[in-house]
Coordinates of C-alpha atoms in Angstrom, one line a residue:
X1 CA -33.7 -20.2 36.7
X2 CA -37.3 -21.4 36.6
X3 CA -40.3 -19.4 37.6
X4 CA -43.2 -20.9 39.4
X5 CA -46.7 -20.3 38.0
X6 CA -48.9 -18.8 40.8
X7 CA -52.0 -16.7 41.0
X8 CA -54.8 -15.7 43.3
X9 CA -57.9 -17.7 43.0
X10 CA -61.1 -18.0 45.0
X11 CA -61.7 -21.2 46.9
X12 CA -65.4 -21.4 48.1
X13 CA -65.4 -17.6 47.8
X14 CA -62.2 -17.0 49.8
X15 CA -59.2 -15.5 48.1
X16 CA -56.2 -17.8 48.1
X17 CA -52.7 -17.7 46.7
X18 CA -52.4 -20.8 44.5
X19 CA -49.3 -22.6 43.1
X20 CA -49.9 -24.4 39.8
X21 CA -48.0 -27.6 39.3
X22 CA -48.7 -29.4 36.0
X23 CA -47.1 -32.6 37.3
X24 CA -49.4 -32.8 40.4
X25 CA -52.0 -35.5 40.4
X26 CA -54.3 -33.8 43.0
X27 CA -55.3 -30.5 44.5
X28 CA -54.4 -29.8 48.1
X29 CA -55.3 -27.2 50.7
X30 CA -53.9 -27.0 54.2
X31 CA -55.8 -27.9 57.3
X32 CA -55.3 -24.3 58.5
X33 CA -57.0 -22.9 55.3
X34 CA -59.9 -25.4 55.6
X35 CA -60.4 -24.4 59.2
X36 CA -60.1 -20.6 58.6
X37 CA -62.5 -20.7 55.7
X38 CA -64.9 -23.2 57.2
X39 CA -64.4 -25.7 54.4
X40 CA -66.2 -29.0 55.3
X41 CA -63.8 -32.0 55.2
X42 CA -64.5 -35.7 55.4
X43 CA -62.3 -38.7 56.2
X44 CA -61.6 -41.2 53.5
X45 CA -62.5 -44.8 54.2
X46 CA -59.4 -45.9 52.3
X47 CA -56.5 -43.3 52.6
X48 CA -54.3 -42.8 49.5
X49 CA -50.6 -43.2 49.7
X50 CA -48.6 -40.1 48.8
X51 CA -45.1 -40.4 47.4
X52 CA -43.2 -37.1 48.2
X53 CA -40.4 -35.7 46.1
X54 CA -37.8 -36.5 48.8
X55 CA -36.4 -40.0 48.3
X56 CA -37.9 -42.4 50.8
X57 CA -40.4 -39.9 52.1
X58 CA -44.0 -41.0 52.1
X59 CA -47.3 -40.0 53.6
X60 CA -51.0 -40.6 53.2
X61 CA -54.0 -38.5 52.2
X62 CA -56.6 -39.2 54.9
X63 CA -59.2 -36.4 54.3
X64 CA -61.0 -34.8 51.4
X65 CA -63.1 -31.8 50.6
X66 CA -65.3 -30.6 47.8
X67 CA -64.7 -27.0 46.9
X68 CA -65.5 -24.5 44.1
X69 CA -62.4 -22.9 42.6
X70 CA -62.8 -19.7 40.5
X71 CA -60.3 -17.4 38.9
X72 CA -60.8 -13.7 38.0

């Protein structure tokens, strides 16, 4: 059985439970987290396609945010 690597980090000063995925090409937060922590978001002019792990499942990344992530 594999064990996921996870830890608490601070995103813009707010404590968040983070899952580390060494194969991931980007960092993501939920819309709910962004709203609750008042993280400013912006809409991409050219959304990025997102290929999900499930065969045939695709989505797009339409919004971005600039945040400070700290551990410890």
